[in-house]
mmCIF file of C-alpha atoms and ligand atoms in Angstrom:
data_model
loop_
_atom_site.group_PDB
_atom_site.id
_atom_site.type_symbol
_atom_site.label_atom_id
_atom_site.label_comp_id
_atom_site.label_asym_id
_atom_site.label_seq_id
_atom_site.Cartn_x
_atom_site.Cartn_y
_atom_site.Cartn_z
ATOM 1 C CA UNK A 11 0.000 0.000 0.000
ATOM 2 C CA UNK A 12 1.054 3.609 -0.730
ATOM 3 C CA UNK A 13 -0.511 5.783 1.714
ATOM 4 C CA UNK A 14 -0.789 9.832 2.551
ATOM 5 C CA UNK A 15 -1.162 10.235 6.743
ATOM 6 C CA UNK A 16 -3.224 14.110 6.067
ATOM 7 C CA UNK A 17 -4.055 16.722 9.081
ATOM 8 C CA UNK A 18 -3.165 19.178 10.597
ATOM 9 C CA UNK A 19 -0.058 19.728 13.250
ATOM 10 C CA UNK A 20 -0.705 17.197 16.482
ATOM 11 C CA UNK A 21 -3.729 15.152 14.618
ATOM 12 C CA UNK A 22 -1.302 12.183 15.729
ATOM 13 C CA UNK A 23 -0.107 11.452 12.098
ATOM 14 C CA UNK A 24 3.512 10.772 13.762
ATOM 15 C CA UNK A 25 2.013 8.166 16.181
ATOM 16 C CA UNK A 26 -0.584 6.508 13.617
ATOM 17 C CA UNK A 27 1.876 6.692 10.888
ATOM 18 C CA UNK A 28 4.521 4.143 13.167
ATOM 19 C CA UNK A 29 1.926 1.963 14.222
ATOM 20 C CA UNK A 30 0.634 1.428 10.301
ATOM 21 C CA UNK A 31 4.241 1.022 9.248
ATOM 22 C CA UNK A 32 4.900 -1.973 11.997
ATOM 23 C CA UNK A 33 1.291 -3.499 11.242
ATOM 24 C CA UNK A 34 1.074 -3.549 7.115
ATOM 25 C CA UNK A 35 5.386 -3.414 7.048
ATOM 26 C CA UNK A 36 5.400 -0.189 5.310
ATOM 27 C CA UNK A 37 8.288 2.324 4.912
ATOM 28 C CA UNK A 38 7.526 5.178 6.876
ATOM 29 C CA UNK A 39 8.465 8.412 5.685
ATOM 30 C CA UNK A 40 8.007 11.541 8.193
ATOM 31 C CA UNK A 41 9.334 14.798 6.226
ATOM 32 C CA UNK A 42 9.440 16.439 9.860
ATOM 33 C CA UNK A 43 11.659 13.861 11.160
ATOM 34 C CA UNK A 44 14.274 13.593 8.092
ATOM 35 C CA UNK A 45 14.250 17.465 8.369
ATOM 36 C CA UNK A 46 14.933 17.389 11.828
ATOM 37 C CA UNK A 47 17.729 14.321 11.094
ATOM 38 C CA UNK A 48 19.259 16.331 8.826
ATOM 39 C CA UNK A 49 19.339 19.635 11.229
ATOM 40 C CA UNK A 50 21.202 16.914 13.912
ATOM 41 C CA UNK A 51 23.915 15.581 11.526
ATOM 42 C CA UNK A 52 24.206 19.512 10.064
ATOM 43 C CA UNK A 53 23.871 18.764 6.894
ATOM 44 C CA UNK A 54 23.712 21.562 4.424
ATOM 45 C CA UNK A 55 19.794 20.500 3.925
ATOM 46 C CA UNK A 56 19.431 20.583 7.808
ATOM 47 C CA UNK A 57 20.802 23.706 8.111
ATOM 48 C CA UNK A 58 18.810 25.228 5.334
ATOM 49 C CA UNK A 59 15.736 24.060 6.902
ATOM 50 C CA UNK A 60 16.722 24.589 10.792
ATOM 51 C CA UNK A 61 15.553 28.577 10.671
ATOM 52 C CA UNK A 62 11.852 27.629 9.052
ATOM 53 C CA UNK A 63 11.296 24.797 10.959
ATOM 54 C CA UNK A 64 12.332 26.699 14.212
ATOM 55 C CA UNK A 65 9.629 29.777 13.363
ATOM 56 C CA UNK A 66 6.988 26.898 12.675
ATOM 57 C CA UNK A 67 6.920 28.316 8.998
ATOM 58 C CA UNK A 68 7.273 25.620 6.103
ATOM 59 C CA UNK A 69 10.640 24.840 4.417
ATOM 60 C CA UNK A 70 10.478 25.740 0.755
ATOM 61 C CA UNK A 71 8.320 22.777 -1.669
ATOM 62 C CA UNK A 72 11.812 22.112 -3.923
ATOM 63 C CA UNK A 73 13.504 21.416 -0.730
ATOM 64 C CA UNK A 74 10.858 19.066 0.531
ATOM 65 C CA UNK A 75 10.511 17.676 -2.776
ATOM 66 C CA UNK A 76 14.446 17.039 -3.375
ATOM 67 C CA UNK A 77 14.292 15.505 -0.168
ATOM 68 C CA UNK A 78 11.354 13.197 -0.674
ATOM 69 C CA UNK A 79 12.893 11.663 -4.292
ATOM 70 C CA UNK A 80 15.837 10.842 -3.069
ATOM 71 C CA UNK A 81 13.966 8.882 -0.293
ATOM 72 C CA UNK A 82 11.611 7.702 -2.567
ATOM 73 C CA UNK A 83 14.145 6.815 -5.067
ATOM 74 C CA UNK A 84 16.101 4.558 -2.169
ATOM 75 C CA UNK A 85 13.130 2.841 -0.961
ATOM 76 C CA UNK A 86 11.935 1.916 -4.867
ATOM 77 C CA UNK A 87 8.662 3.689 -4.273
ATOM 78 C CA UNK A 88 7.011 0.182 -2.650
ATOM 79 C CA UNK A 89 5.025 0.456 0.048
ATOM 80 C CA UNK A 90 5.394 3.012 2.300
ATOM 81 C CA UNK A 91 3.326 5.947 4.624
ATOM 82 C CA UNK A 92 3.612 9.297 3.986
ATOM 83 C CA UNK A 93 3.437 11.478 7.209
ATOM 84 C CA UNK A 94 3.757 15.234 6.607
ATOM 85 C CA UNK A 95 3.891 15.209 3.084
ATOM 86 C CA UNK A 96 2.453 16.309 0.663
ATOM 87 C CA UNK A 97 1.866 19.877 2.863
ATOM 88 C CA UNK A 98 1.506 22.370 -0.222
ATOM 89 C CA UNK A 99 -0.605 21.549 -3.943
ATOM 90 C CA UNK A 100 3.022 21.943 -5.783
ATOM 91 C CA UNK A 101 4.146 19.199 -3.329
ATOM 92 C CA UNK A 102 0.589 17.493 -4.083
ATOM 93 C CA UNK A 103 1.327 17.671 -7.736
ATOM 94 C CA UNK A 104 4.907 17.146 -7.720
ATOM 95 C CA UNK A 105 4.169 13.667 -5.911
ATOM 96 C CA UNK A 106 1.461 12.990 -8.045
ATOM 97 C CA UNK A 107 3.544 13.211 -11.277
ATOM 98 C CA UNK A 108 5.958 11.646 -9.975
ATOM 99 C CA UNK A 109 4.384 8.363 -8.363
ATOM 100 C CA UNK A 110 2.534 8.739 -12.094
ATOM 101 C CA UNK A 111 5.839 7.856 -13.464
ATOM 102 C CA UNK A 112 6.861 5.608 -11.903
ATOM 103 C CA UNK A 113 3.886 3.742 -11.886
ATOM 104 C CA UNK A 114 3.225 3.583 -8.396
ATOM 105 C CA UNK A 115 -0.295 5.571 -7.537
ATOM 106 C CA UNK A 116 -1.443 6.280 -3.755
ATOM 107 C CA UNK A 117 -3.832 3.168 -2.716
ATOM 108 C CA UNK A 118 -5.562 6.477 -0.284
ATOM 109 C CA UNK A 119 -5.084 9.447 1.533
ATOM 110 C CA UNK A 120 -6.420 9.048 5.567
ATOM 111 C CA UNK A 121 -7.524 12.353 6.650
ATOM 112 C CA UNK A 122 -6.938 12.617 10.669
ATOM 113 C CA UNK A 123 -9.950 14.976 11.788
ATOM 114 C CA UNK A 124 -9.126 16.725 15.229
ATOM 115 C CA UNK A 125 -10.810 19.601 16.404
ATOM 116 C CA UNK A 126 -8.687 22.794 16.850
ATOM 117 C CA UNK A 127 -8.886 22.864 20.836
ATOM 118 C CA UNK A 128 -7.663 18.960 20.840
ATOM 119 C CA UNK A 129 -4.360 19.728 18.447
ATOM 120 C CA UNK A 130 -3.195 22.556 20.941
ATOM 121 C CA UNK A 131 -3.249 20.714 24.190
ATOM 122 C CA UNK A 132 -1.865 17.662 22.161
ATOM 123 C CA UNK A 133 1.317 19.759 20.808
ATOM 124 C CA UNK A 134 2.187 21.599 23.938
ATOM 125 C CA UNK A 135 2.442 18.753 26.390
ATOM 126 C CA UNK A 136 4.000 16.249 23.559
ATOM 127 C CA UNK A 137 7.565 14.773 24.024
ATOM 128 C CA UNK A 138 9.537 12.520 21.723
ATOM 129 C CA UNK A 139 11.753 9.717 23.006
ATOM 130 C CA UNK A 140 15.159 11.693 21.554
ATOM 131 C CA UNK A 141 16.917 7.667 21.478
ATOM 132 C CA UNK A 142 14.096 5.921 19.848
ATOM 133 C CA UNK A 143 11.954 8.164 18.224
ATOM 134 C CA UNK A 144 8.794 7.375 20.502
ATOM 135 C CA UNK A 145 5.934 10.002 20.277
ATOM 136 C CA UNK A 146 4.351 10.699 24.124
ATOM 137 C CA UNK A 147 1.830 12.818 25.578
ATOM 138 C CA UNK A 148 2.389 13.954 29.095
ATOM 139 C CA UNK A 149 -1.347 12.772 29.909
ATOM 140 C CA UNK A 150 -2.916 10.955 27.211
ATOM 141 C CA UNK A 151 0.242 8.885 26.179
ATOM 142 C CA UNK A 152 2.712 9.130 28.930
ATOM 143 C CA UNK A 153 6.126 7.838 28.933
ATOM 144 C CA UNK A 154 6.473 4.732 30.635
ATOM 145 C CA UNK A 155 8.421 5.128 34.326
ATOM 146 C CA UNK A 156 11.618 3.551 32.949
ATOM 147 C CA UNK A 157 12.404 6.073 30.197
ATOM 148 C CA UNK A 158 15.007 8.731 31.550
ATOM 149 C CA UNK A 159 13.288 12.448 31.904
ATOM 150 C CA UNK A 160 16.422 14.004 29.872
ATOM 151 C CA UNK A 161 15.417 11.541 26.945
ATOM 152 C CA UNK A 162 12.539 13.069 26.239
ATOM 153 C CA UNK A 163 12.369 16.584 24.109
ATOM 154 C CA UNK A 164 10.107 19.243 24.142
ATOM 155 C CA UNK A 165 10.491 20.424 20.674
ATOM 156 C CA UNK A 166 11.568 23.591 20.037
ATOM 157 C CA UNK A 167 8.556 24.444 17.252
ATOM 158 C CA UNK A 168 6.254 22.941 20.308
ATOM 159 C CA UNK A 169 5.562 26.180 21.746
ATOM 160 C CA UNK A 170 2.474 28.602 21.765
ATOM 161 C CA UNK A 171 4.047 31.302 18.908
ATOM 162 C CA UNK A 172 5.511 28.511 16.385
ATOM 163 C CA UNK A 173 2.153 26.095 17.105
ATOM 164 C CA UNK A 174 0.108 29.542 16.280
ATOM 165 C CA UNK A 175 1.935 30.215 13.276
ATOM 166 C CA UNK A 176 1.946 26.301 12.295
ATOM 167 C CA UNK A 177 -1.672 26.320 12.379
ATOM 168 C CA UNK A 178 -1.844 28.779 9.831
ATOM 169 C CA UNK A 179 0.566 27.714 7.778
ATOM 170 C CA UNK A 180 -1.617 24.698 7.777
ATOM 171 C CA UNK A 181 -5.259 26.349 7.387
ATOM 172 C CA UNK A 182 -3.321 28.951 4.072
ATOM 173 C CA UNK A 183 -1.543 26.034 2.392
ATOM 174 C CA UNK A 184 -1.917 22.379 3.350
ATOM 175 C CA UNK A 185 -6.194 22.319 3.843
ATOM 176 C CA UNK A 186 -6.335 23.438 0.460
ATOM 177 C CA UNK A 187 -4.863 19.811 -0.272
ATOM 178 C CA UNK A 188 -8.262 18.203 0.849
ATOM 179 C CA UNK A 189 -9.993 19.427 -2.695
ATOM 180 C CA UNK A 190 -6.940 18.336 -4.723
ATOM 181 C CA UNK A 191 -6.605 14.431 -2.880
ATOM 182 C CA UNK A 192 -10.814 14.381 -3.262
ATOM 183 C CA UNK A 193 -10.642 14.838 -6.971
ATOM 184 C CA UNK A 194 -7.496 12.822 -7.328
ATOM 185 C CA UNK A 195 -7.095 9.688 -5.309
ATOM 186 C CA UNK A 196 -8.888 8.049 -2.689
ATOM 187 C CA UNK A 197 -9.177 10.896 0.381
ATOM 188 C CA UNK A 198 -10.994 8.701 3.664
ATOM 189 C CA UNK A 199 -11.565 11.031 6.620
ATOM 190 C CA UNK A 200 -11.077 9.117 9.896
ATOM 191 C CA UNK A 201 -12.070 10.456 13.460
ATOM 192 C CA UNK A 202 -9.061 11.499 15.250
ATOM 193 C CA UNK A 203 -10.440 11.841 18.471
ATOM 194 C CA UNK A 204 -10.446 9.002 20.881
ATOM 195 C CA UNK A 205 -7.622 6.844 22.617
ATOM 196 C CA UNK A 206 -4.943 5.827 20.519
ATOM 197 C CA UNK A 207 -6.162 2.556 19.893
ATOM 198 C CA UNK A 208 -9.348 3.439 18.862
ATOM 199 C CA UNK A 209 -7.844 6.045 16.314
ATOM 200 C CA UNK A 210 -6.094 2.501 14.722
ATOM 201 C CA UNK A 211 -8.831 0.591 14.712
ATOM 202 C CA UNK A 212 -10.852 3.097 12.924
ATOM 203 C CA UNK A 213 -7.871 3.595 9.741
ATOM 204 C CA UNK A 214 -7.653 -0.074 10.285
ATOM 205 C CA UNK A 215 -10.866 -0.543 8.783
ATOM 206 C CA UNK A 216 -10.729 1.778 6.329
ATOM 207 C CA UNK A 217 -7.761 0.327 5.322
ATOM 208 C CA UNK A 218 -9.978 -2.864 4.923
ATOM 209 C CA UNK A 219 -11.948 -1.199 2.733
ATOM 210 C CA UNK A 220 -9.570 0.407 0.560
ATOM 211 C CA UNK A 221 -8.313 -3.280 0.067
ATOM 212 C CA UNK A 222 -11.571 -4.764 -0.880
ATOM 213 C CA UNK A 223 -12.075 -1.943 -3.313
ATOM 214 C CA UNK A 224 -8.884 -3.445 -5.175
ATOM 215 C CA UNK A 225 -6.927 -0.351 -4.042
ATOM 216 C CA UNK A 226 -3.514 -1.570 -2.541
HETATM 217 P P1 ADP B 321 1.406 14.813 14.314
HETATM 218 O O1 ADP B 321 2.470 13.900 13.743
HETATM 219 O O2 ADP B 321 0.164 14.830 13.479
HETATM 220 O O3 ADP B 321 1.919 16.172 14.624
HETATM 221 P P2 ADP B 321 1.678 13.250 16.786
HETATM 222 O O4 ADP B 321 1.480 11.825 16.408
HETATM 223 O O5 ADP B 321 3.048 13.722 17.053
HETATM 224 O O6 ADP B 321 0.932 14.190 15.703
HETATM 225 O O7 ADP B 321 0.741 13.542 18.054
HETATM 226 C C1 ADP B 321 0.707 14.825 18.666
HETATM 227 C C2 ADP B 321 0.555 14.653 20.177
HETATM 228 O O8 ADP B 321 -0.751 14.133 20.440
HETATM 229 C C3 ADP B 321 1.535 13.661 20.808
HETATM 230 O O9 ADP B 321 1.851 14.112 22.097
HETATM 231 C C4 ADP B 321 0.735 12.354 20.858
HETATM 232 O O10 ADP B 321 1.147 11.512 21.939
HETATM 233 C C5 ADP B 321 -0.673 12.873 21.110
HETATM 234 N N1 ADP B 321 -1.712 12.034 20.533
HETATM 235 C C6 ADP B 321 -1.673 11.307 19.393
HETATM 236 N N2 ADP B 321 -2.838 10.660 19.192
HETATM 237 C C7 ADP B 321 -3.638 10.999 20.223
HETATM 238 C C8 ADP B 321 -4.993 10.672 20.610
HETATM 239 N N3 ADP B 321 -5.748 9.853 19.862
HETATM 240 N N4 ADP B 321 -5.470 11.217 21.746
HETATM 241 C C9 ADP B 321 -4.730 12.052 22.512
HETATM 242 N N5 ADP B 321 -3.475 12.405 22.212
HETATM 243 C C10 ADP B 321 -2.922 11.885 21.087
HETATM 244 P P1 ADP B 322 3.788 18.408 12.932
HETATM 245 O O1 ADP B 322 3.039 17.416 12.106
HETATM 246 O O2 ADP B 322 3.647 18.171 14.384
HETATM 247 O O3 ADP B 322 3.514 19.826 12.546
HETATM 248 P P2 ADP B 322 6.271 17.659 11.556
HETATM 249 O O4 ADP B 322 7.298 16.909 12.317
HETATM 250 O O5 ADP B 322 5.520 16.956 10.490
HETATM 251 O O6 ADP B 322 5.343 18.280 12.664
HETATM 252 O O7 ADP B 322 6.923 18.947 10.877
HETATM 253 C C1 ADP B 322 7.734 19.829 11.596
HETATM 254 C C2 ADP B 322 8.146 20.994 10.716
HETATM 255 O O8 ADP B 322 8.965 20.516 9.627
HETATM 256 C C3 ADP B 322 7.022 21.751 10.053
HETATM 257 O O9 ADP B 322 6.440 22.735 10.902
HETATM 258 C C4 ADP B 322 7.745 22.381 8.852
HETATM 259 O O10 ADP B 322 8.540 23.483 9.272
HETATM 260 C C5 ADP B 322 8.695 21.258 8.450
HETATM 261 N N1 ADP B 322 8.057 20.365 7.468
HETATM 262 C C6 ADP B 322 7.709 19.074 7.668
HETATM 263 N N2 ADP B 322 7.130 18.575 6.574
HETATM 264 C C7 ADP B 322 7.107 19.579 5.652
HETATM 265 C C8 ADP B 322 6.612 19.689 4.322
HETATM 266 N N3 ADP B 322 6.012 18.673 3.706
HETATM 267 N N4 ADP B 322 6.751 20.887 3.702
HETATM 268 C C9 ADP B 322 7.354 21.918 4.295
HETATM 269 N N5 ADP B 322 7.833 21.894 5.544
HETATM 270 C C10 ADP B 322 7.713 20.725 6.230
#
């Protein structure tokens, strides 16, 4: 399957995306954490990216789009989840043409639908396992007792001004998508709100679905 993870900042694309990749064995690609990767090993890329991501503002579309051939290009395009990405319609069409090319359409895009209110009390208490990558929630996903408190980040875009300016970022250029993905692919809207688990089960059958409608 060749999947889209769609919604907005803290719809809990990250923590879906991981749990899809270990349950179907897809490749899962998170443009937010190959950015922030490359801002770690100080790559040119990463360093490029570093003062947009910081701000909460998006990194340019032929940067993301570089980025997301050559990982495309290494992981031969099978099947994989797209988390973050596309976030703009030139990334939308880029990917598009692209996956057109190579033969490889999206089986669907999952829509995460969380009300505004949910996403900021999600982002601000959120912490990520800096060793392993884990996504937590100080209350509705909490660390077990064993991981070390300096293990786990705040990140820096995690605060009030860059989650403000993140959300419009998202409302001015990645909603937009929703018409695009409608008229071009499969586009399922899933509940976001719930536990964790339920959140799964619900793509989980959709996923069903998208299968029985021959779309893997
Ligand atoms: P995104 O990748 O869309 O930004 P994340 O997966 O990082 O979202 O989730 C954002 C925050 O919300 C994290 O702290 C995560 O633990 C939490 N979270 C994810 N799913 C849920 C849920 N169903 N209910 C409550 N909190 C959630
Ligand atoms: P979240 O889903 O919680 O907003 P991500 O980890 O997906 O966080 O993204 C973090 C930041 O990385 C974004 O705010 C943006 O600056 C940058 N970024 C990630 N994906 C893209 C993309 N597709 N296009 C442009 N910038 C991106």
């Amino acid at each position: 399957m060749r999947l889209v993870l769609f919604g907005p900042p803290g719809a809990g694309k990250g923590t879906q995306a991981k749990r899809l990749a270990e349950g179907h064995s897809l490749v899962h690609l998170s443009t937010g954490d190959l950015f922030r990767a490359a801002i770690k090993a100080q790559t040119p890329l990463g360093q490029d990216a570093d003062r947009y991501i910081r701000d909460g503002r998006l990194v340019p579309d032929e940067v993301t789009n570089g980025l997301v051939a050559e990982k495309l290009d290494e992981i031969g395009h099978t099947d994989f989840v797209l988390d973050g990405y596309p976030r703009t319609i030139p990334q939308a069409e880029w990917l598009m043409n692209h996956l057109a090319e190579q033969d490889a359409p999206l089986s669907a895009v999952i829509s995460l639908v969380v009300p505004e209110e949910d996403i900021v009390r999600r982002l601000s208490r959120r912490r990520t396992d800096k060793e392993t990558g884990a996504i937590y929630h100080l209350d509705f996903n909490p660390p077990p007792e064993d991981v070390p408190a300096d293990r786990l980040l705040h990140r820096s875009d995690d605060h009030p001004e860059a989650i403000q300016t993140r959300l419009g970022e998202y409302h001015r250029e990645t909603q937009p998508l929703e018409t695009f993905f409608r008229e071009r692919s499969r586009f399922v809207e899933i509940d976001g709100t719930g536990a964790l688990d339920e959140v799964q089960g619900r793509i989980g059958e959709a996923l069903a679905e998208v299968r029985g409608l021959g779309g893997v």
